[in-house]
Structures are given as C-alpha cells and as structure tokens.
Amino acid sequence: MMMRPMLLACLLLLSAATMAQAVRQVDICVYGGSSAGVIAAYTAKKMNKSVLVIEPGRRLGGLTSGGLGYTDIGNKYAISGISRDFYRRVGKHYGKFEQWIFEPGVAERTFHQYIREGRVEVLYQHRITAAKKENGRVTEIQLEHSAGGAAQHTAVRAKIFIDCSYEGDLMARAGISYTVGREANAQYGETYNGVQLRDKHQFPDGIDPYKTPGKPESGLVWGISPAPLEPQGAGDKKVQAYNFRICLSNQPDNMVPITKPEGYDPARYELLARLMEKLKPDNFKGILKFDRMPNNKTDINNNGPISTDMIGMNYDYPEADYATREKITREHELYNKGLLYFIGHDPRMPEHLRTEMLKWGYAKDEYPESGHWSPQMYVREARRMVGAYVMTQANCERREVVEDGVGMAAYNMDSHNCQRVVVNGMVKNEGDVQIGGLSPYPIAYRSIIPKAEDCKNVLVPVCLSATHIAYGSIRMEPVFMVLGQSAATAAAMAIDNNQSVQEVNVAALQQQLRQQPLATNATAEILVDNDDEAQVAVKGSWKKEARGAYGPSVYVSDNGGGSVRFTPTVVKTGSYRVYTYVPKHAGLSATTRVRLSENGQSVKAASYTAASVRVEGQTSGEWVDLGVMKLTKGGKAFVEITSEGADGLVVADAVLFMPQ
C-alpha cells in the first residue's frame, strides 16, 4: 500500500523533530556531576558559555556529597577560587567562616546552589557509550539511559568536552592515552610507587591466614590472595582499595537500624575476629576511622588491617562495562553493611564494641532516594590519563616545580592497600603508603590535557595525568574542584580564541584565575601570606616553621618584643573583613595582640585568645576574625601581629582581607 504524500511529509517532519530533540549542541559538555563537574559547569556558565552536565546517577557532588564530609585538605593554602568558596558556603550554613566537616545533604544542597545560580542544565541518569572524532577532535558523544529507559538525548555535540568522572569514561572512549595500576619505581625515578609492603594499616605478626589455623591445606581465609608477593617497587595493574564513606546517626529519632544485609556471610570477617582476639581493643579506633560530623552523624572511613576497604576486589572496575561495575559496587556495599552488622552482632566481637555499635544506625535524613546509603562508592583511583605532562613524586616533593600550574596540591602521598597476601606464613596487607610533610606544590596545566596527537578538545581534571603515587597526593575533592574551575576557564578561552586546549595561553589562564577567582567580576579577596616577602616586614626574633603552616611556613616567636607586619596591595577601595590564620600549636600565648591601621598612621588595637582558636578536622589551623577595615586603593593599610606581652608562643602566618 502506498503512503499518501501528506502523511509521508508529516512523518518525515516528526522524525526530523525527534532527531533534533535527541541530539544536543552546546559550547561545553561536562561529563560527570562530581564536585569537579559542578564547579566546572558553573565556571563555564559564568564565562557565558552554553553548558550541559551529563550525570550517570541521580545525585550531584560525587564523594563530597556522598559521605566524605571529613575533608582531606593537607594545607588550606592549596585550595583556591570557587573550591574555597564552596567550603565558605558550607560554613555559612553552620554559622562559621569556613567549614570543612559537614553532612552529605548540606554538601548536596550547596552544589545545587551553584547549579541554580549558574542556570546549569543537568542531564541525569545518562552515560556515554561512544565518542566520535574528526581531525583529532571529539565532535559528538553517544549516550544511553543509565536505568534502561529511553534516553532524553542520544548524543551531545560540543566544542569542548571536560571529563569530570572518577573513571575517565569519556577520556577512554575518545582514544586518549591512559594507564591503570601502579608504575614500577624505575619508570619515573620514584621510590614510593609499585609494590609496597609497609607498616601502616597492617596486620600484627602472628595472624594465621588459613581457614584452619596452621593448616595450609584447609585453604585461605576469605579476602587473602594466593599470589606471591612481587619485589618492592615492582609495577602491576592492581588498584588501591575502594570503600564507602559511611554516614550513621546515634539519634533515636533519626536512625534506621543496621540489619543483616543480603547474602551476609560472617566468614568474610574471619580476619577481623582473629584480630580482635589478638588485640583486645578498647574502642573502634583499630577497625574504623569514626569521625564525627555535625548533628550527631559520622563519616566512617577505613582504618587498621581489616576495615571498610574491600581489598583486592576492585581490579576489574576501572575498565569494566557498566553492568560489571554495578555488580562490583553492590558487592562493596554489601561488604560494608555486613561489616557493620558483624561488629554489632557477632559473638566473637568484644561485647563493649557490639554494645557501642548498636547505638548507631543509618541516618534517616540522608540519602532517602537510595535507602539511606550513599550511591557514590569511593573510587579512589581508576584510569589515569597519560597526558602532555605526567605529575610524579618529584613534583610532590618540589624537586621538580612546574611553571604552568593551574591549581595546587598538598596532601600526603597516599595509597590504600592493594592486596592481602601471605608473607612468612602470616597474613599481610600490601600497598598502603602514607608519606607526609609535603609543602603545597603546583599542578601542571599540561597534566589535565591530552597529548595533542591524542585529542585537541578534551580536558581531564579528575583522572588527570599522574603516576599512581603522585595521584595519591593530588586526588582530593577540594583539588578536583580547583582543577574543574581551571579546566572550564581554559575551555572558554580555547573557544573564544578558536584554539585547541594545547594552544591555550597558560600565562593568560593563570592571570584569569587570579583576577577572577570566583569566575565573576566580584572584588577578589586579598591574601598576604608570611612567605610574601615583598608585603611582609619582620622585626625582632622570629623563626620560620613548616609545622601547621598556611602555605610553606609560619613565623613563630617565643621571646616577646617583635612584630610581623602584613601590608595588602589594594586594587579596589572598600570595606574588608580581616582574618588572621592561627595554626594549632601547643603553648600559644593566652592573648595575642594585633595592630590594625587603615592609613599607615593611626592604629587600632585588636587581639585574640588561644581559647578562641578551635581547629576541627584535617586542617592545620583556623581563621580568626579581627574585625572590619576600610581599605583604600593604593593606600598604606597594614595588620601587625606583635609578641609584646605574650606569655607563650605567638604565630604570624597569613592575613586575609575579605571584601564586604
């Protein structure tokens, strides 16, 4: 039967309209609604670019809104721009200047503030299936609905793509070079990469690895690999362990009981029972990192030889298909839930720990859409790009300092365990590395872009180009947000100048990030650190220390009579609230005296007490409010910290001027 011309025309028009709806065109496509993804999208919108965020799940913020509320910082000096603004917005919620310890729901709502303010469009429950490239550029990515429904958009076309996923899925499908696992130390001249049998989060000697103690023929206890231990520093494809950051509550009206999970098998926790028998612990410290959040909640992380890390069970995850990843994620969830149940109910656990565990339950007001359990597994490391520059241990230790920095890192070189093996007839963990004492160091722009021959219009701020051990220092949520902003700023510049991401003028990019730290025309804050010698004058006897410093160092005086003067360079006249950073040193003077001058002549006295400095979380110090000053462009204002009349240590570290 022949189709009538009018009907055929209508069907063709309908088909064309459907195709137009299915394929979306934007300036910048951000893949992954992680913390970096939200900040990247917000930044791009503030730079007047059309943006679409593609989020495979239903929740924004990644780990930051997924339970990691006890923020890994290293040094606050490294956290800049909109990332720093995020922690100040969270602080406002809690009535503080900054807050680095927070509930998951508070973080999620803060990310949604950025989405609303930037009018950012988010496409939830969609994930990439393929990428098309022409002339070295990704022109389009194909999508499917994550939950199996009909895709709202089947493809997205963009001028620039930013991969903000923890797995690097867009990067991989774009044919960009990457690696998985640990490099051998010899590859990049490192010492902490590859196989590492060390003493942290380690079993004490004497824990038997066999199902029937002393009988190898009985087989290994669950979770122990039969693989032989490779030489120290050898490379492999093993991936550091994943877990969940667990939010519990001890408030009866906000608790969901911890019940026996599906497929629960107490044999999975046999090593924990043996460890308890040997250690006889007084508290949770040896098995759970039990950090308290506001409103009687927790951020529980791995701690000790056997804990929430599901060691050795994630090797396939980075390159697995979506169904396999979902299976691995579910196994990690059930393992973590089973661990909590085992601690609270198994008779082999000490009674006082069982009693304490039963005081806690899943927080009823968190993750209501996913059964009060975080939908975001802690994917500590998956794919890592091999880009235009590879960050290594030498960068972390500042033996090699890049000049194209577009963000900073400062956390320990940190790796969780990668395998559990038998060594000399005893069970041992392998892979944990914790090397601290790092000063803030720059992260190369070249480490967030591919090699030009791989791709010219993709940026990768999360699965960036770094060795396993360098990535262990860089891979912190605040740093991902910093790099997300830098990537979006570079993307906008590349579009404006019709360039590839490799051709972006890095000096202009660095200047843009300095001059518009919030990606707006708002007056920038003024920071004067004690290491800014041109703006700091020292009188008397002060010594520099790295311990607890904001930035590389802090001045410390213990003999009185001296002063450190901080002089801001003011580019816009106005009122500024003034803060000084106080590291948590023992023996601080009960009162520290400060002089404030708005014109370089008249002086107003101020002070703060040691008792008012309350430092929380993984941070070295706290900002102390000194009041408001009227600063004049080009003026001679200063803030002077003195050690006069002190009865203990006086610190002079950094002074911050926040426009009002």
XYZ file of C-alpha atoms in Angstrom:
660
model
C 0.000 0.000 0.000
C 1.403 3.404 -0.987
C 1.633 6.091 1.656
C -0.162 9.340 0.931
C 2.225 12.286 0.284
C 0.780 14.425 3.102
C 1.162 11.602 5.668
C 4.691 10.878 4.481
C 5.663 14.534 4.832
C 4.258 14.662 8.365
C 6.171 11.533 9.369
C 9.390 12.936 7.938
C 8.899 16.191 9.850
C 8.179 14.246 13.051
C 11.289 12.137 12.516
C 13.399 15.260 11.980
C 11.966 16.883 15.111
C 12.679 13.740 17.137
C 16.273 13.664 15.901
C 16.706 17.367 16.687
C 15.496 16.710 20.220
C 17.740 13.662 20.629
C 20.976 15.418 19.584
C 22.014 18.375 21.738
C 24.573 21.056 20.802
C 26.420 23.145 23.444
C 29.699 25.002 23.780
C 30.984 22.836 26.650
C 29.862 19.376 27.681
C 30.828 18.323 31.214
C 30.726 14.582 31.701
C 30.178 13.637 35.345
C 28.340 15.635 38.020
C 31.115 15.132 40.574
C 32.304 18.029 42.712
C 34.679 18.946 39.871
C 31.868 18.653 37.338
C 29.545 21.024 39.176
C 32.269 23.652 39.614
C 33.440 23.268 36.002
C 29.901 23.757 34.674
C 29.219 26.747 36.934
C 32.500 28.344 35.848
C 31.750 27.823 32.165
C 28.302 29.395 32.524
C 29.803 32.394 34.319
C 32.083 32.741 31.297
C 28.994 32.981 29.080
C 29.201 29.541 27.529
C 26.324 27.139 26.950
C 26.846 24.062 29.096
C 25.346 20.633 29.653
C 26.309 18.372 32.556
C 25.788 14.655 31.973
C 25.468 12.755 35.262
C 25.112 8.946 35.084
C 23.453 8.856 38.505
C 20.792 10.904 40.269
C 22.945 12.897 42.689
C 25.390 15.769 42.252
C 28.668 16.263 44.088
C 30.325 12.858 43.897
C 32.207 11.934 47.067
C 31.844 15.406 48.591
C 28.075 14.928 48.845
C 28.433 11.156 49.096
C 29.759 10.849 52.630
C 33.248 12.331 52.535
C 32.483 15.145 54.950
C 35.743 14.902 56.890
C 37.602 16.745 54.149
C 41.129 15.740 53.166
C 42.939 19.046 52.843
C 46.667 18.861 53.505
C 47.047 22.649 53.544
C 44.251 25.207 53.089
C 46.657 27.422 51.142
C 46.332 24.980 48.222
C 42.562 25.451 47.970
C 41.584 28.431 45.856
C 38.800 30.005 43.840
C 35.318 28.511 43.757
C 36.515 25.415 45.614
C 37.363 27.597 48.599
C 34.057 29.388 48.130
C 32.272 26.025 48.448
C 33.682 25.471 51.945
C 32.739 29.030 52.894
C 29.175 28.482 51.712
C 29.050 25.322 53.808
C 30.491 27.377 56.669
C 27.674 29.881 56.300
C 25.184 27.051 56.787
C 26.844 26.196 60.091
C 27.369 29.817 61.173
C 31.121 29.825 60.531
C 33.535 31.487 58.119
C 34.652 28.163 56.654
C 33.589 24.592 57.385
C 35.482 21.502 56.260
C 33.370 18.968 58.215
C 29.791 18.620 57.022
C 26.794 16.380 56.421
C 26.190 14.854 52.966
C 22.860 16.618 52.486
C 24.370 20.019 53.266
C 27.044 19.449 50.621
C 24.468 18.349 48.039
C 22.303 21.404 48.666
C 25.366 23.646 48.332
C 26.198 22.157 44.940
C 22.614 22.772 43.859
C 23.090 26.435 44.784
C 25.772 26.649 42.102
C 23.560 24.834 39.603
C 20.687 27.259 40.238
C 22.835 30.400 40.266
C 24.585 29.396 37.056
C 21.350 28.159 35.463
C 23.207 24.998 34.568
C 21.317 22.250 32.760
C 21.921 18.746 34.126
C 21.000 15.559 32.286
C 20.652 12.871 34.948
C 20.829 9.093 34.507
C 22.616 9.235 31.166
C 26.013 7.737 30.399
C 28.421 7.615 27.495
C 28.540 4.674 25.093
C 30.811 6.020 22.342
C 32.634 9.096 21.070
C 33.056 10.340 17.510
C 36.269 12.069 16.477
C 37.189 14.085 13.407
C 40.593 15.657 12.771
C 41.771 14.953 16.304
C 38.683 16.419 17.972
C 35.718 14.818 19.676
C 32.686 16.059 17.788
C 29.965 14.060 19.486
C 29.367 11.555 22.258
C 26.582 8.974 22.232
C 24.501 8.323 25.329
C 22.192 5.750 26.841
C 19.822 5.960 29.782
C 21.565 4.615 32.903
C 18.430 2.968 34.268
C 17.400 1.364 30.991
C 14.736 3.884 29.979
C 14.511 5.923 26.803
C 17.375 8.412 26.521
C 16.347 12.072 26.567
C 19.321 12.899 24.356
C 21.018 10.168 22.362
C 24.007 12.339 21.521
C 25.693 15.571 22.577
C 27.847 17.730 20.345
C 30.183 20.300 21.843
C 33.183 22.434 21.038
C 34.983 21.295 24.196
C 34.411 18.270 26.443
C 35.502 18.094 30.088
C 35.666 14.623 31.633
C 34.906 15.026 35.345
C 34.083 11.378 36.013
C 36.055 9.349 38.541
C 36.502 6.606 35.941
C 37.649 8.607 32.898
C 34.983 7.095 30.654
C 34.811 9.929 28.127
C 38.606 10.115 28.025
C 38.881 6.406 27.250
C 36.197 6.435 24.563
C 37.888 9.424 22.958
C 41.022 7.330 22.419
C 43.137 9.344 24.847
C 46.118 7.513 26.322
C 45.711 6.297 29.893
C 47.019 3.759 32.378
C 45.604 1.680 35.228
C 47.511 0.419 38.254
C 50.952 1.130 39.645
C 54.051 2.071 37.712
C 57.338 0.453 38.668
C 59.536 2.858 40.615
C 62.130 2.657 37.854
C 59.755 4.081 35.224
C 59.749 7.651 36.570
C 62.592 7.509 39.094
C 60.284 7.200 42.121
C 60.596 5.415 45.466
C 57.004 5.053 46.727
C 55.320 3.607 43.634
C 54.729 -0.049 42.789
C 54.581 -2.846 45.350
C 54.943 -1.507 48.897
C 54.974 -3.766 51.961
C 54.937 -1.258 54.811
C 53.754 -0.885 58.406
C 50.597 1.261 58.260
C 47.128 -0.352 58.284
C 48.989 -3.597 58.699
C 48.267 -6.857 60.482
C 50.443 -7.546 63.524
C 52.657 -10.570 63.267
C 51.054 -13.881 64.078
C 47.651 -13.655 62.384
C 47.153 -17.025 60.688
C 45.903 -16.848 57.055
C 44.378 -20.320 56.825
C 40.775 -21.385 57.380
C 42.009 -23.963 59.862
C 44.905 -22.255 61.649
C 48.222 -23.894 60.930
C 46.857 -25.976 58.047
C 47.580 -24.565 54.570
C 45.668 -27.456 53.018
C 42.433 -26.021 54.500
C 42.658 -23.039 52.151
C 42.992 -19.326 52.673
C 40.601 -17.201 54.683
C 38.288 -15.070 52.501
C 39.964 -11.938 51.141
C 43.531 -13.287 51.020
C 45.195 -13.645 47.617
C 47.259 -16.752 46.824
C 49.525 -14.655 44.581
C 53.191 -14.432 45.586
C 54.491 -11.063 46.770
C 56.378 -9.258 44.000
C 59.610 -7.332 44.734
C 59.350 -3.948 46.435
C 58.758 -1.211 43.845
C 57.601 -3.554 41.079
C 54.806 -2.289 38.854
C 51.458 -4.041 38.338
C 47.850 -3.410 37.347
C 46.458 -3.633 40.867
C 44.239 -0.789 42.085
C 44.125 0.644 45.591
C 41.080 -0.437 47.572
C 37.646 1.179 47.392
C 35.048 1.537 50.135
C 32.109 3.735 51.116
C 32.292 6.732 53.433
C 29.539 5.805 55.882
C 27.086 8.251 57.427
C 25.483 6.963 60.632
C 23.439 8.679 63.344
C 23.123 7.944 67.061
C 19.897 9.918 67.466
C 16.956 7.529 68.059
C 14.560 9.659 66.005
C 16.999 9.775 63.066
C 18.208 6.167 62.986
C 17.471 3.321 60.602
C 18.662 0.057 62.223
C 21.691 -1.732 60.785
C 20.237 -5.071 59.741
C 21.742 -8.214 58.215
C 22.371 -7.421 54.528
C 21.524 -9.633 51.577
C 23.927 -12.589 51.242
C 25.571 -11.884 54.599
C 28.462 -14.283 55.278
C 30.325 -13.916 58.591
C 33.250 -15.851 57.075
C 34.159 -12.655 55.204
C 35.098 -11.097 58.545
C 37.065 -14.032 59.966
C 40.281 -11.990 59.932
C 38.570 -9.294 61.984
C 37.592 -11.869 64.604
C 41.183 -13.142 64.748
C 42.483 -9.589 65.024
C 40.107 -8.846 67.915
C 41.307 -11.949 69.748
C 44.903 -10.786 69.453
C 44.486 -7.039 70.112
C 41.534 -6.944 72.546
C 40.858 -3.267 71.669
C 39.197 -0.742 73.945
C 37.409 1.100 71.116
C 36.711 1.241 67.384
C 39.968 3.006 66.549
C 41.754 -0.081 65.230
C 38.952 -1.062 62.845
C 37.021 2.097 61.907
C 38.010 5.728 61.409
C 34.995 7.068 63.239
C 34.912 10.821 62.541
C 32.041 12.864 63.933
C 30.012 15.174 61.725
C 27.616 17.915 62.823
C 24.218 16.871 64.188
C 25.443 13.594 65.691
C 26.438 11.940 62.430
C 29.582 10.233 61.176
C 31.955 9.995 58.272
C 33.363 6.497 58.776
C 36.446 5.584 56.757
C 38.810 2.648 56.621
C 41.230 2.198 59.498
C 43.512 -0.631 60.533
C 44.360 -4.019 58.970
C 40.791 -5.029 58.120
C 38.069 -2.419 57.856
C 35.759 -0.886 55.244
C 38.261 -1.213 52.370
C 37.388 -4.249 50.246
C 40.995 -5.009 49.381
C 41.693 -6.731 46.075
C 38.086 -6.815 44.873
C 38.149 -3.831 42.504
C 40.822 -4.656 39.929
C 38.299 -5.018 37.101
C 36.340 -1.878 37.959
C 38.252 0.845 36.026
C 37.799 -0.732 32.596
C 34.673 -2.821 33.238
C 31.376 -2.431 31.408
C 28.557 -0.726 33.284
C 26.860 -3.935 34.393
C 30.082 -5.293 35.877
C 30.742 -2.013 37.648
C 27.278 -2.073 39.172
C 27.949 -5.607 40.408
C 31.306 -4.578 41.956
C 29.699 -1.532 43.575
C 26.923 -3.687 45.029
C 29.482 -6.150 46.404
C 31.324 -3.297 48.121
C 28.052 -2.005 49.588
C 27.106 -5.424 50.962
C 30.607 -5.955 52.336
C 30.487 -2.616 54.197
C 26.975 -3.208 55.515
C 27.975 -6.703 56.557
C 30.989 -5.363 58.411
C 28.800 -3.019 60.472
C 26.384 -5.867 61.206
C 29.235 -8.210 62.171
C 30.691 -5.635 64.599
C 27.301 -5.192 66.257
C 26.136 -8.802 66.396
C 28.848 -11.431 66.068
C 29.678 -13.057 69.425
C 33.379 -13.087 68.525
C 33.419 -9.285 68.698
C 34.148 -7.817 72.155
C 30.897 -7.126 73.972
C 31.682 -3.448 74.600
C 32.196 -2.881 70.847
C 28.956 -4.681 70.000
C 27.136 -2.534 72.539
C 28.637 0.656 71.118
C 27.873 -0.305 67.513
C 24.207 -0.908 68.337
C 23.897 2.738 69.402
C 24.254 3.720 65.740
C 22.074 3.362 62.661
C 21.890 4.740 59.135
C 20.950 8.423 59.157
C 17.266 8.620 58.215
C 17.569 12.132 56.768
C 20.451 11.237 54.415
C 20.197 9.533 51.002
C 16.427 8.913 51.190
C 16.404 8.150 47.464
C 18.855 5.221 47.876
C 17.803 3.535 51.106
C 19.876 5.831 53.366
C 23.099 4.522 51.844
C 25.432 6.623 49.723
C 25.071 5.978 45.987
C 28.718 7.000 45.482
C 31.363 4.372 46.094
C 34.774 5.789 46.981
C 36.567 5.186 43.683
C 39.954 6.322 44.912
C 41.690 5.711 41.611
C 40.655 4.231 38.281
C 42.053 5.245 34.911
C 44.737 7.931 34.866
C 45.475 9.872 31.693
C 48.967 9.774 30.204
C 48.843 13.356 29.043
C 51.059 16.164 27.878
C 52.889 16.031 31.239
C 52.919 13.341 33.925
C 52.971 14.512 37.549
C 55.333 12.363 39.639
C 56.793 12.018 43.120
C 59.380 14.625 42.157
C 56.582 17.202 41.790
C 55.058 16.259 45.145
C 58.422 16.756 46.836
C 59.076 20.003 44.924
C 62.253 18.585 43.432
C 60.609 19.430 40.120
C 58.359 22.520 40.079
C 56.226 23.245 37.025
C 55.648 26.770 35.746
C 52.227 26.115 34.191
C 50.437 25.483 37.495
C 46.642 25.891 37.437
C 45.992 24.520 40.914
C 47.890 23.208 43.896
C 48.018 20.046 45.971
C 49.447 19.460 49.418
C 48.114 16.182 50.795
C 50.276 13.196 51.727
C 51.415 10.827 49.024
C 48.684 8.387 49.969
C 47.735 4.946 48.725
C 45.420 2.478 50.386
C 46.262 -1.204 50.334
C 46.110 -3.048 47.003
C 46.262 -6.690 48.052
C 46.174 -9.048 51.049
C 48.764 -11.839 50.841
C 50.631 -14.458 52.834
C 54.143 -13.496 53.952
C 56.173 -15.948 56.031
C 53.046 -17.871 56.949
C 51.214 -14.749 58.186
C 48.563 -12.535 56.613
C 49.841 -9.122 55.495
C 48.425 -6.161 53.578
C 50.397 -4.632 50.720
C 50.140 -1.251 49.034
C 49.492 1.236 51.845
C 51.727 4.322 51.572
C 51.493 7.453 53.699
C 54.310 9.918 53.124
C 53.591 13.375 54.561
C 55.456 16.582 55.196
C 54.677 17.993 51.759
C 54.599 21.713 51.073
C 51.949 22.986 48.615
C 53.079 22.365 45.044
C 51.654 23.363 41.637
C 49.767 21.004 39.320
C 50.656 21.449 35.653
C 48.064 22.568 33.136
C 49.686 20.003 30.829
C 48.593 17.270 33.266
C 44.886 17.978 32.650
C 45.143 17.989 28.845
C 45.909 15.099 26.491
C 48.858 14.912 24.181
C 47.972 16.846 21.021
C 48.142 13.714 18.898
C 45.513 12.072 21.151
C 42.870 14.797 21.213
C 42.649 18.576 20.921
C 39.375 19.470 22.637
C 39.102 17.395 25.823
C 40.227 18.317 29.345
C 40.553 15.786 32.177
C 40.758 17.399 35.651
C 39.875 14.275 37.711
C 41.564 11.312 36.001
C 44.490 13.598 35.299
C 47.959 12.657 34.136
C 49.922 11.475 37.176
C 51.697 8.393 38.417
C 49.934 6.236 40.992
C 51.805 7.732 43.937
C 51.566 11.353 42.746
C 47.856 10.872 42.092
C 47.594 9.696 45.698
C 48.528 13.207 46.792
C 46.531 15.110 44.170
C 43.278 13.074 44.281
C 41.477 15.130 46.930
C 37.989 16.555 46.454
C 38.923 20.235 47.040
C 41.724 19.897 44.472
C 39.380 18.298 41.939
C 37.116 21.348 42.293
C 40.076 23.702 41.753
C 41.086 21.804 38.625
C 37.477 21.715 37.416
C 37.397 25.511 37.509
C 40.770 25.728 35.750
C 39.644 23.296 33.057
C 36.424 25.231 32.382
C 38.285 28.542 32.233
C 40.744 27.066 29.748
C 37.864 25.612 27.721
C 36.178 29.010 27.465
C 39.443 30.643 26.409
C 40.015 27.964 23.768
C 36.540 28.568 22.345
C 36.934 32.365 22.365
C 40.292 32.159 20.576
C 39.401 29.252 18.280
C 42.251 27.189 19.706
C 42.951 23.648 20.785
C 43.324 23.042 24.518
C 47.069 22.628 23.920
C 47.274 26.126 22.390
C 45.710 27.965 25.353
C 47.936 30.758 26.666
C 48.729 29.414 30.131
C 50.022 32.744 31.451
C 46.695 34.357 30.479
C 44.835 31.432 32.062
C 46.768 31.833 35.315
C 46.062 35.572 35.318
C 42.355 34.986 34.724
C 42.197 32.555 37.674
C 43.977 35.082 39.923
C 41.927 38.105 38.893
C 38.530 36.393 38.862
C 38.806 33.652 41.486
C 35.008 33.281 41.633
C 34.631 33.469 37.823
C 32.742 36.747 38.268
C 33.587 40.442 38.423
C 33.261 40.445 42.205
C 36.124 42.075 44.100
C 38.735 39.437 44.841
C 39.837 38.741 48.397
C 43.356 39.797 49.344
C 45.651 37.241 50.900
C 49.004 38.196 52.369
C 50.995 35.160 53.438
C 54.065 35.418 55.639
C 56.089 34.000 52.724
C 55.142 37.008 50.536
C 58.321 38.844 51.454
C 57.517 41.993 49.460
C 54.387 42.534 51.591
C 55.684 41.374 54.975
C 58.086 43.175 57.327
C 59.600 41.372 60.324
C 61.022 42.966 63.472
C 62.591 41.109 66.356
C 63.343 37.424 66.716
C 61.005 35.165 64.720
C 61.787 31.769 63.279
C 60.119 30.051 60.358
C 58.475 26.667 60.859
C 56.635 24.417 58.430
C 54.575 22.691 61.137
C 50.922 23.655 60.864
C 51.614 26.459 58.407
C 49.188 28.031 55.963
C 51.365 27.740 52.876
C 55.050 26.834 53.120
C 55.811 28.313 56.555
C 54.681 30.243 59.623
C 56.601 32.748 61.743
C 56.836 31.759 65.411
C 58.126 33.868 68.321
C 58.547 32.811 71.936
C 60.560 35.663 73.430
C 58.361 38.766 73.045
C 59.078 42.229 71.709
C 58.850 41.621 67.984
C 56.256 42.081 65.256
C 55.294 40.930 61.770
C 53.547 43.497 59.563
C 51.300 42.435 56.662
C 50.665 45.109 54.012
C 47.930 44.356 51.435
C 48.014 45.540 47.845
C 44.543 47.053 47.447
C 43.115 47.373 43.946
C 39.603 48.442 44.950
C 38.562 50.782 47.753
C 36.020 49.353 50.156
C 35.283 47.672 53.462
C 37.055 44.383 54.160
C 36.651 41.920 56.999
C 40.068 40.886 58.254
C 41.142 37.418 59.403
C 44.453 36.012 60.552
C 45.348 32.335 60.297
C 46.326 30.659 63.549
C 47.926 27.184 63.377
C 47.120 24.789 66.198
C 50.398 24.983 68.096
C 50.642 23.881 71.703
C 51.625 26.605 74.129
C 50.077 29.585 72.336
C 50.043 32.789 74.305
C 46.772 33.232 76.188
C 46.313 36.511 74.290
C 47.923 37.704 71.061
C 47.932 41.439 70.377
C 47.327 42.851 66.896
C 47.533 46.390 65.483
C 45.307 47.475 62.586
C 45.909 50.591 60.538
C 43.748 51.797 57.658
C 46.088 54.590 56.556
C 49.535 53.539 57.768
C 49.490 56.075 60.611
C 46.620 55.779 63.084
C 46.440 52.394 64.782
C 43.569 50.442 66.321
C 44.277 47.671 68.813
C 42.817 44.194 68.448
C 43.549 40.790 69.932
C 42.501 37.160 70.040
C 42.777 34.479 72.691
C 44.189 30.978 72.392
C 40.911 29.661 73.789
C 39.012 31.109 70.799
C 41.033 29.086 68.266
C 39.077 25.872 67.764
C 40.513 23.760 64.993
C 38.478 20.835 63.620
C 39.184 18.058 61.172
C 42.189 17.504 58.944
C 43.303 21.088 58.937
C 46.292 22.800 60.457
C 44.674 25.916 61.869
C 41.760 28.324 61.809
C 40.939 31.827 60.614
C 40.355 34.295 63.454
C 38.176 37.359 62.871
C 39.943 40.676 63.615
C 37.111 42.993 62.558
C 36.414 45.275 59.582
C 38.809 47.742 57.950
C 38.231 50.419 55.305
C 40.945 49.927 52.682
C 41.827 52.475 50.027
C 43.185 51.625 46.597
C 46.938 52.181 46.663
C 46.796 53.007 50.391
C 49.176 52.090 53.203
C 46.978 49.953 55.402
C 48.576 47.177 57.446
C 47.918 44.490 60.022
C 50.686 43.896 62.542
C 50.919 40.858 64.813
C 53.064 41.504 67.867
C 54.639 39.319 70.507
C 54.638 42.074 73.110
C 53.354 40.960 76.499
C 52.962 37.356 75.324
C 53.081 34.528 77.851
C 53.605 31.801 75.245
C 54.094 31.259 71.538
C 52.904 33.880 69.057
C 52.327 32.891 65.432
C 52.220 35.123 62.368
C 51.134 33.166 59.332
C 48.702 34.788 56.908
C 46.210 37.669 56.861
C 43.084 37.625 54.726
C 41.031 40.669 53.655
C 37.516 39.704 52.550
C 35.513 42.357 50.645
C 32.180 43.135 52.278
